[in-house]
Short mmCIF file of C-alpha atoms in Angstrom, two decimals:
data_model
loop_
_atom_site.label_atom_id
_atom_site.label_comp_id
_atom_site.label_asym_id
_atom_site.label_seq_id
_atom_site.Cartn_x
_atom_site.Cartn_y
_atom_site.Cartn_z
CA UNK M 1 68.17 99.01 109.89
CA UNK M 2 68.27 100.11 106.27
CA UNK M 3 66.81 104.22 107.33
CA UNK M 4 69.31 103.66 110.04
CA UNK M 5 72.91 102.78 108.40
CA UNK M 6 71.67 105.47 105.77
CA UNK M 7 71.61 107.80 107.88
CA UNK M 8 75.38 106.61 109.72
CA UNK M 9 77.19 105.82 106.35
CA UNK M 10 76.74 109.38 104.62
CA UNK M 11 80.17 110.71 104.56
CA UNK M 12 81.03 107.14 102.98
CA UNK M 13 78.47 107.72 100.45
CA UNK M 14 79.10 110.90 99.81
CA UNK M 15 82.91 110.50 98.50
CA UNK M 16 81.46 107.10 96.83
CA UNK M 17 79.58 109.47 95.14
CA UNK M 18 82.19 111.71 94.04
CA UNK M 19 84.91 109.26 93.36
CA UNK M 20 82.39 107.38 90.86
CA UNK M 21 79.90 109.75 89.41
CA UNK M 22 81.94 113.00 89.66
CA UNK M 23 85.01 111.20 89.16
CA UNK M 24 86.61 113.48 91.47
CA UNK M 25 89.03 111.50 94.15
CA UNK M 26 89.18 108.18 95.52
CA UNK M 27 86.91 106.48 98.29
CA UNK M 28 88.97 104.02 100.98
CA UNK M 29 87.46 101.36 102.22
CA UNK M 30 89.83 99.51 105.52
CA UNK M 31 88.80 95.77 106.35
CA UNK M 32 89.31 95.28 110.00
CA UNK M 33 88.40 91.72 111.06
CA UNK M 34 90.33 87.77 111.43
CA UNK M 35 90.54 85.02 108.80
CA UNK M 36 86.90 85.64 107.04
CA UNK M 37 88.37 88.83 106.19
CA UNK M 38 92.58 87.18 105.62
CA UNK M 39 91.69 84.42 103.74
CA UNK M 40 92.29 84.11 100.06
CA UNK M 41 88.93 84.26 97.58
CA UNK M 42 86.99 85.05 100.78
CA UNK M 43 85.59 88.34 101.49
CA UNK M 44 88.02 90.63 100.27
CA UNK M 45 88.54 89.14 96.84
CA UNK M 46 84.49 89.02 96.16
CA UNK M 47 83.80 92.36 97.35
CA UNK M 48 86.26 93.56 94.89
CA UNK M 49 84.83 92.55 92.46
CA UNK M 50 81.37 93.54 93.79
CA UNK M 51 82.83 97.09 93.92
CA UNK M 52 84.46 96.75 90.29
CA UNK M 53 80.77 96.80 89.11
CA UNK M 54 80.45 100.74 90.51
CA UNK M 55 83.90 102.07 89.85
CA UNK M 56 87.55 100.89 89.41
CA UNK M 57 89.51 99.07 92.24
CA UNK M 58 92.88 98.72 90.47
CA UNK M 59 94.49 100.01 93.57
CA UNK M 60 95.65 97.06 95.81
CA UNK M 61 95.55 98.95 98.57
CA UNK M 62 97.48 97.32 101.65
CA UNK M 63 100.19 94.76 101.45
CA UNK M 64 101.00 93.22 104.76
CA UNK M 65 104.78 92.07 104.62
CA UNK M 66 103.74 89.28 107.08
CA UNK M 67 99.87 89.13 105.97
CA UNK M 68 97.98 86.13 103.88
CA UNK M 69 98.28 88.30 100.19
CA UNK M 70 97.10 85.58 97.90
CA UNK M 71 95.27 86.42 95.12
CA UNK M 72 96.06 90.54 95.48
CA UNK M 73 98.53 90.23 93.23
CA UNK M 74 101.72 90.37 95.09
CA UNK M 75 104.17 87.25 96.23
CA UNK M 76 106.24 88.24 99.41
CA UNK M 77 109.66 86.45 99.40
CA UNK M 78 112.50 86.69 102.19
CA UNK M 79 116.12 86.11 101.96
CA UNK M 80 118.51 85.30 104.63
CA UNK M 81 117.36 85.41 108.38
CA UNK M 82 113.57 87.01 108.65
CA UNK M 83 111.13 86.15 111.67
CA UNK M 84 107.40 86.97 111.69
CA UNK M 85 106.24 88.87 115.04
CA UNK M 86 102.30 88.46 116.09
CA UNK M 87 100.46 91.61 118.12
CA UNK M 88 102.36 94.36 117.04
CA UNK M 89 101.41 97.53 116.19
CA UNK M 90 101.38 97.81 112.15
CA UNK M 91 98.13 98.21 110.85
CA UNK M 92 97.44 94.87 109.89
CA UNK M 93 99.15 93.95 114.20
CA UNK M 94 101.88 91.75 111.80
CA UNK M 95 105.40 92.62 111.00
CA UNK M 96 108.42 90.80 109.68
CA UNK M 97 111.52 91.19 111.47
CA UNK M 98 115.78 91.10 110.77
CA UNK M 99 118.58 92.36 112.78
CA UNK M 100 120.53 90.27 110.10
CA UNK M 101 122.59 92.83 107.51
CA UNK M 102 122.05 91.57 104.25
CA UNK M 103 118.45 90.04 104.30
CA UNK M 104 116.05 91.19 102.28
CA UNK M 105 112.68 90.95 101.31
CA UNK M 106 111.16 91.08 97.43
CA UNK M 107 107.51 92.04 96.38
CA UNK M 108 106.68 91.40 93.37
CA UNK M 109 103.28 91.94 91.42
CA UNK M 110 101.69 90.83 88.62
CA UNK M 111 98.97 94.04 90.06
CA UNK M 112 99.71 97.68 88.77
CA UNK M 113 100.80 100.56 90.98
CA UNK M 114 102.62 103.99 90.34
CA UNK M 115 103.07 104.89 93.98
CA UNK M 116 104.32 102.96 96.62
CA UNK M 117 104.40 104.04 100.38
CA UNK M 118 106.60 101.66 102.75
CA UNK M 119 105.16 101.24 106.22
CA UNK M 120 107.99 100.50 109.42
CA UNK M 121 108.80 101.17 112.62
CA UNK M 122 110.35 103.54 114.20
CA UNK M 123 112.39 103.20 117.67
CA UNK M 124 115.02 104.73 119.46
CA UNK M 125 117.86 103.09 118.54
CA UNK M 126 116.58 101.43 115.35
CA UNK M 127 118.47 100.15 112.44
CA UNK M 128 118.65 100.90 109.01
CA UNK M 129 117.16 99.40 105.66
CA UNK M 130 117.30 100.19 102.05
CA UNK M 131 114.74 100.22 99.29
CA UNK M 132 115.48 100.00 95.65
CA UNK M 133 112.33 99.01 92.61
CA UNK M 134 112.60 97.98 89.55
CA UNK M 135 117.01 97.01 89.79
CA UNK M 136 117.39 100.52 90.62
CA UNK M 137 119.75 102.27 92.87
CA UNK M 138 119.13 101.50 96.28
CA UNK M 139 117.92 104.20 99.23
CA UNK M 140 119.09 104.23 102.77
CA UNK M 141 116.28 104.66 105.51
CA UNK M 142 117.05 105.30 108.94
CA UNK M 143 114.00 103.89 111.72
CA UNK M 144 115.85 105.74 114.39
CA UNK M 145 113.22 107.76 116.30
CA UNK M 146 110.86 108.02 118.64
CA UNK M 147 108.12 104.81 118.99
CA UNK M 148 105.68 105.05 115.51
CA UNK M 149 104.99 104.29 112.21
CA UNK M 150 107.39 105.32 109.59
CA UNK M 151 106.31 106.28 106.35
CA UNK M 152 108.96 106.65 102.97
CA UNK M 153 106.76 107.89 99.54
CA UNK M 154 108.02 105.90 96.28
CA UNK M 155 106.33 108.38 93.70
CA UNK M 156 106.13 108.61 89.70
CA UNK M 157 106.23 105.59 88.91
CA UNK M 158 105.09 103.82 85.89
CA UNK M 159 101.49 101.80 86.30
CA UNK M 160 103.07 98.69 85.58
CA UNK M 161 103.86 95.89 87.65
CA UNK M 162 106.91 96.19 89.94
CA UNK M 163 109.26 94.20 91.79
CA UNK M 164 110.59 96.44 95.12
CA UNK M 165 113.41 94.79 97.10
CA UNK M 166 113.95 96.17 101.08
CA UNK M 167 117.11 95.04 102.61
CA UNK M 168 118.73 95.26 106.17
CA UNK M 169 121.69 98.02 106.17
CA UNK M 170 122.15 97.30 109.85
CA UNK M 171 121.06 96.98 113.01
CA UNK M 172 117.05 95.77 114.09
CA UNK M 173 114.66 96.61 111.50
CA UNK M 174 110.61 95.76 111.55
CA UNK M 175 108.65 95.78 108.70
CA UNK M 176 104.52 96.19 108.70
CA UNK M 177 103.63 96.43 104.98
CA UNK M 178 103.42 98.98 101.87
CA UNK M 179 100.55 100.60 100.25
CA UNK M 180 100.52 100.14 96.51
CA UNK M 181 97.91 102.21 94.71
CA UNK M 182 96.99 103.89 91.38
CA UNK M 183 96.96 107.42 91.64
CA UNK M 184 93.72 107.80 90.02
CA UNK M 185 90.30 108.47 91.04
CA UNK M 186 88.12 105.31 91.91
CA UNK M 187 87.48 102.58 95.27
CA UNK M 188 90.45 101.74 96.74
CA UNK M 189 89.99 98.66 99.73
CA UNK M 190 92.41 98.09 102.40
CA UNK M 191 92.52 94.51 103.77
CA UNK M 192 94.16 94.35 106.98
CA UNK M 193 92.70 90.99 107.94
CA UNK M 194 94.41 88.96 110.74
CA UNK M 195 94.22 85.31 111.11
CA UNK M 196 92.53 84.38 114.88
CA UNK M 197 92.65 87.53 116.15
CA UNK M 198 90.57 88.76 118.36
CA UNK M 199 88.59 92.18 119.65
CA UNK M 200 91.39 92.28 122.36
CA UNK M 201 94.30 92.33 119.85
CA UNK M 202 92.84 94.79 118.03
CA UNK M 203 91.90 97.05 120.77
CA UNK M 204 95.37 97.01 122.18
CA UNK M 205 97.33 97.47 119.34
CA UNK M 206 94.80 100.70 118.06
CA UNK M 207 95.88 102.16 120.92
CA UNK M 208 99.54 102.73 120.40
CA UNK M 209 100.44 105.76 118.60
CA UNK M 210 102.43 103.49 115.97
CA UNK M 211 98.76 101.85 115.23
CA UNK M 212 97.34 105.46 114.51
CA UNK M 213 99.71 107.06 112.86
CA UNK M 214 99.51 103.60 110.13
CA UNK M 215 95.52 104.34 110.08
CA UNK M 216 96.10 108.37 109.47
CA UNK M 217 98.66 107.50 106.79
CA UNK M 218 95.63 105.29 104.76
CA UNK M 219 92.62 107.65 106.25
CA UNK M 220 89.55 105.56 105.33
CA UNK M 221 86.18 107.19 104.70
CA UNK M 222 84.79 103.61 106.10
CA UNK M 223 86.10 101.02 108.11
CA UNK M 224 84.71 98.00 108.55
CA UNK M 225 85.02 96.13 111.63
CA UNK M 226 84.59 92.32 111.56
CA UNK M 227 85.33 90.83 115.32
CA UNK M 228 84.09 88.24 117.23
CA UNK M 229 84.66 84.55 116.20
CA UNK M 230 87.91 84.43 117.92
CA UNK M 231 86.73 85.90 120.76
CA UNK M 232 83.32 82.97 121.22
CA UNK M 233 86.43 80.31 119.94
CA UNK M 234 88.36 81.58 123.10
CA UNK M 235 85.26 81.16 125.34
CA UNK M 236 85.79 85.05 126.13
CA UNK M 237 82.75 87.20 127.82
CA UNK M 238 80.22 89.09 125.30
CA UNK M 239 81.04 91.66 128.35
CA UNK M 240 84.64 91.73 127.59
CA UNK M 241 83.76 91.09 123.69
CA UNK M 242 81.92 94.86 124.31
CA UNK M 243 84.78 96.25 126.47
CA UNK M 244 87.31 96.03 123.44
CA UNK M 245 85.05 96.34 120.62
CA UNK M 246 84.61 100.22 122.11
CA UNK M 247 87.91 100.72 122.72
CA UNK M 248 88.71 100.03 119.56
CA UNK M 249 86.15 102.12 117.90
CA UNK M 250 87.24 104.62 120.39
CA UNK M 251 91.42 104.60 119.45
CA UNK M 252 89.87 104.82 115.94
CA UNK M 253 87.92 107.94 116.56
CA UNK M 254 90.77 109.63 118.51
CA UNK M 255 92.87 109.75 114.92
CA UNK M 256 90.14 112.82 113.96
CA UNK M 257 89.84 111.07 110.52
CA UNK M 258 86.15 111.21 109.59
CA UNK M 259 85.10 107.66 108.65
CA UNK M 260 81.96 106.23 109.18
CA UNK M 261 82.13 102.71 110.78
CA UNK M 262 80.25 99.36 110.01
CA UNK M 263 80.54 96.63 112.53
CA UNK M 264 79.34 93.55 111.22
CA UNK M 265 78.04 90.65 114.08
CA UNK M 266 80.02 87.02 113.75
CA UNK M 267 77.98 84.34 112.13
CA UNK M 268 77.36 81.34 114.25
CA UNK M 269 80.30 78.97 115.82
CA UNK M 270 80.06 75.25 115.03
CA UNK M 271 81.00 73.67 118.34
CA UNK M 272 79.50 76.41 120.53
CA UNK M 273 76.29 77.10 121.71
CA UNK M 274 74.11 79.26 119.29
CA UNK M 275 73.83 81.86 122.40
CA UNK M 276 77.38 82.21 122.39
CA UNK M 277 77.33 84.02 118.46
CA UNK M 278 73.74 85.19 119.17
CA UNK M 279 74.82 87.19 122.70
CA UNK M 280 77.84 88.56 121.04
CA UNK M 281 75.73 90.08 118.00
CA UNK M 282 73.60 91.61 120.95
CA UNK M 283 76.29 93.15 122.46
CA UNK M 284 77.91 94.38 119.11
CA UNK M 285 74.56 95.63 118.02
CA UNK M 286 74.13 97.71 121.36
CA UNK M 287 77.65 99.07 120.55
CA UNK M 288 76.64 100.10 116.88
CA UNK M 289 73.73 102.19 118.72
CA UNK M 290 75.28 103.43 121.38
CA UNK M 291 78.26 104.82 119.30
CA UNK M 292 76.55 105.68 116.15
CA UNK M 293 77.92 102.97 114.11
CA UNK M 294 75.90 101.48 110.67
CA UNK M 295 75.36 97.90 111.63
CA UNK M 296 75.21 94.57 109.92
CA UNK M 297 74.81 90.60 111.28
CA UNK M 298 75.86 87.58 109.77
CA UNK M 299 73.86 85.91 112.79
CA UNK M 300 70.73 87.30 111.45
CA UNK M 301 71.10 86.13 107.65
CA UNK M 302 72.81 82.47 108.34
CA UNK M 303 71.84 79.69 110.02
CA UNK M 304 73.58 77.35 112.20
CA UNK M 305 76.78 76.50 111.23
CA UNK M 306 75.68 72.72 110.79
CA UNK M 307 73.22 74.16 108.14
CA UNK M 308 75.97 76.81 106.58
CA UNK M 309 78.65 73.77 106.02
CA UNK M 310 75.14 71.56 104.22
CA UNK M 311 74.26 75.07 102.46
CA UNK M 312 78.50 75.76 100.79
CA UNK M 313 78.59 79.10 102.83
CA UNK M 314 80.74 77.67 105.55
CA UNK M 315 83.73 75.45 104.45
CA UNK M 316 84.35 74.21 108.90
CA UNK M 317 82.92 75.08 111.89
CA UNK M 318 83.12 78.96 111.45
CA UNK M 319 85.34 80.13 107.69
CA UNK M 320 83.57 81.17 104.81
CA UNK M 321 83.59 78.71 101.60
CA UNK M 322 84.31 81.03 98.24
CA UNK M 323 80.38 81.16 97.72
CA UNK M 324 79.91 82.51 101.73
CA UNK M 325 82.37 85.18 100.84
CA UNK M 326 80.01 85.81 97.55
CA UNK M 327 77.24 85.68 99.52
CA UNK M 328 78.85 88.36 102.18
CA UNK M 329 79.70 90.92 99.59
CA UNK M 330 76.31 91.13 97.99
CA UNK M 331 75.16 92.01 101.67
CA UNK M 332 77.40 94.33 102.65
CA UNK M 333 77.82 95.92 99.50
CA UNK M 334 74.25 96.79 99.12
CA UNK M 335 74.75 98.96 102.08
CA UNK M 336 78.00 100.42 100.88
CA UNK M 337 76.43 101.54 97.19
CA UNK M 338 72.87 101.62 97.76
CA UNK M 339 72.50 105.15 97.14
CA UNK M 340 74.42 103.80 93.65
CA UNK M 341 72.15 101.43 92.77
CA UNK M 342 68.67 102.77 94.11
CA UNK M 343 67.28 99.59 94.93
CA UNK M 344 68.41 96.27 97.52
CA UNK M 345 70.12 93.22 95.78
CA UNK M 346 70.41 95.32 92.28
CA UNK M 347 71.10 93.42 88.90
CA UNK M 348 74.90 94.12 88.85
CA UNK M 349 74.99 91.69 91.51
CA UNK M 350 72.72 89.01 90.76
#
């Protein structure tokens, strides 16, 4: 397995390279997966600072307007009449919504950026918001066009923290999220986690140009694709578990942006049979071969999820405790840097 993902991770290694030992550009990392991935001090927050060991992640990366952003450093507040809309097509498939004129919504950070890129859509017919940072003088945006992903560019900025304010002009506007990075070379991870979604919901929203054009705009050099739980939770096939999980690798694919892709096998489901988890990391595994995919398997390195709750790595039936998320990042990371670190389970993590 080890020879194998080598072999399928090499342009992500390759700009790792270069972003931390040349110094020369950044390396994106995009988190596809459900609440494992969402939660706060779960995955994402521990494999930051897994990464921070390599190079610098100051970049925050994405901010989902609707998303679970604890402990990233930003606080999401809404004023006046907001509503939250499930399945969509943003990047993260959540995306606030106001047809109200005078709502708005802050973010504030206590994290760093000095450029800012607002994600919405655009529809025929849409309405109009403004954005304004920092008290500043506000700037009208129009989401009048055909069906996609708008994108406005909030350059030269100072890397402090900011507080940006969008508010509703007029009309129907929909919000996905912003990108808040540091222009500066380094790892930058993108955590577009959704809470109980499922392989379905992610292969039907990747297929709308709106999804794409929201990938294109980030371009990862790897994405990471952790599916599954949901879809044993929902008693769905492994069949129909496979159906989706290569459609979506497929919509993915069709953007032309060359990332390498890592699908990582659900861990075992408290509740449900251990065939359920152990079919569906079958089936994702023959997916990872048949469409050249590095591969990794919580299945394989847990234990039932009786044993995982006794152990501290699962805090229920199926989510990660802090210390699972810990654990998780130390395995998956030593396939992300091990051409870093020359050796498995290196000292840096330990």
């Amino acid at each position: 397995l080890y020879v194998r993902n080598e072999e399928l991770l090499k342009n992500w290694r390759r700009v790792l390279q270069n972003a931390v030992k040349l110094n020369s550009g950044s390396a994106n990392l995009l988190l596809i997966g459900d609440s494992n991935i969402n939660l706060a001090d779960r995955f994402y927050t521990r494999m930051r600072a897994f990464l921070n060991n390599y190079a610098a992640t100051n970049s925050t990366g994405w901010i989902g307007l609707a998303d679970n952003t604890t402990s990233m450093g930003f606080t999401v507040a809404n004023t006046g009449s907001w509503s939250f809309s499930d399945n969509t097509d943003g990047l993260s498939l959540l995306s606030l919504v106001s047809s109200s004129a005078g709502a708005f919504t802050t973010i504030s950070s206590t994290a760093t950026y000095n450029i800012c890129r607002i994600h919405y859509k655009t529809t025929p017919g849409g309405g109009t918001f403004s954005w304004a940072i920092d008290g500043g003088v506000a700037t009208n945006i129009s989401t009048n066009a055909s069906d996609g992903t708008g994108v406005v560019t909030i350059s030269g900025l100072t890397d402090i923290a900011h507080s940006l304010v969008l508010t509703v002009v007029s009309g129907t506007v929909e919000l996905y999220g912003i990108v808040a990075n540091v222009n500066e070379v380094g790892i930058r991870m993108y955590k577009a986690g959704n809470d109980g979604s499922t392989s379905g919901n992610w292969a039907n929203s990747s297929n709308s140009t709106t999804w794409k054009q929201g990938l294109t705009d980030i371009a990862p050099n790897l994405t990471l694709i952790a599916l599954g739980s949901n879809d044993v939770f929902y008693d769905s096939t492994a069949t129909a578990y496979e159906t989706r999980l290569r459609q979506l690798i497929g919509n993915i694919r069709a953007t032309g942006i060359e990332t390498d892709i890592l699908i990582v096998a659900c861990g075992d489901y408290g509740g449900k049979t251990a065939d359920d988890s152990g079919e569906f990391r079958d089936v994702a595994l023959r997916v990872a071969i048949d469409s050249a995919c590095a591969f990794a398997s919580y299945f394989d390195i847990y234990k039932d999820a009786a044993t995982n709750i006794t152990d501290g790595i699962y805090s229920d039936n199926v989510h990660f405790t802090s210390l699972g998320g810990f654990v998780n990042s130390g395995y998956i990371g030593n396939f992300l840097t091990k051409t870093l670190s020359g050796s498995s389970f290196d000292s840096r993590w330990t």
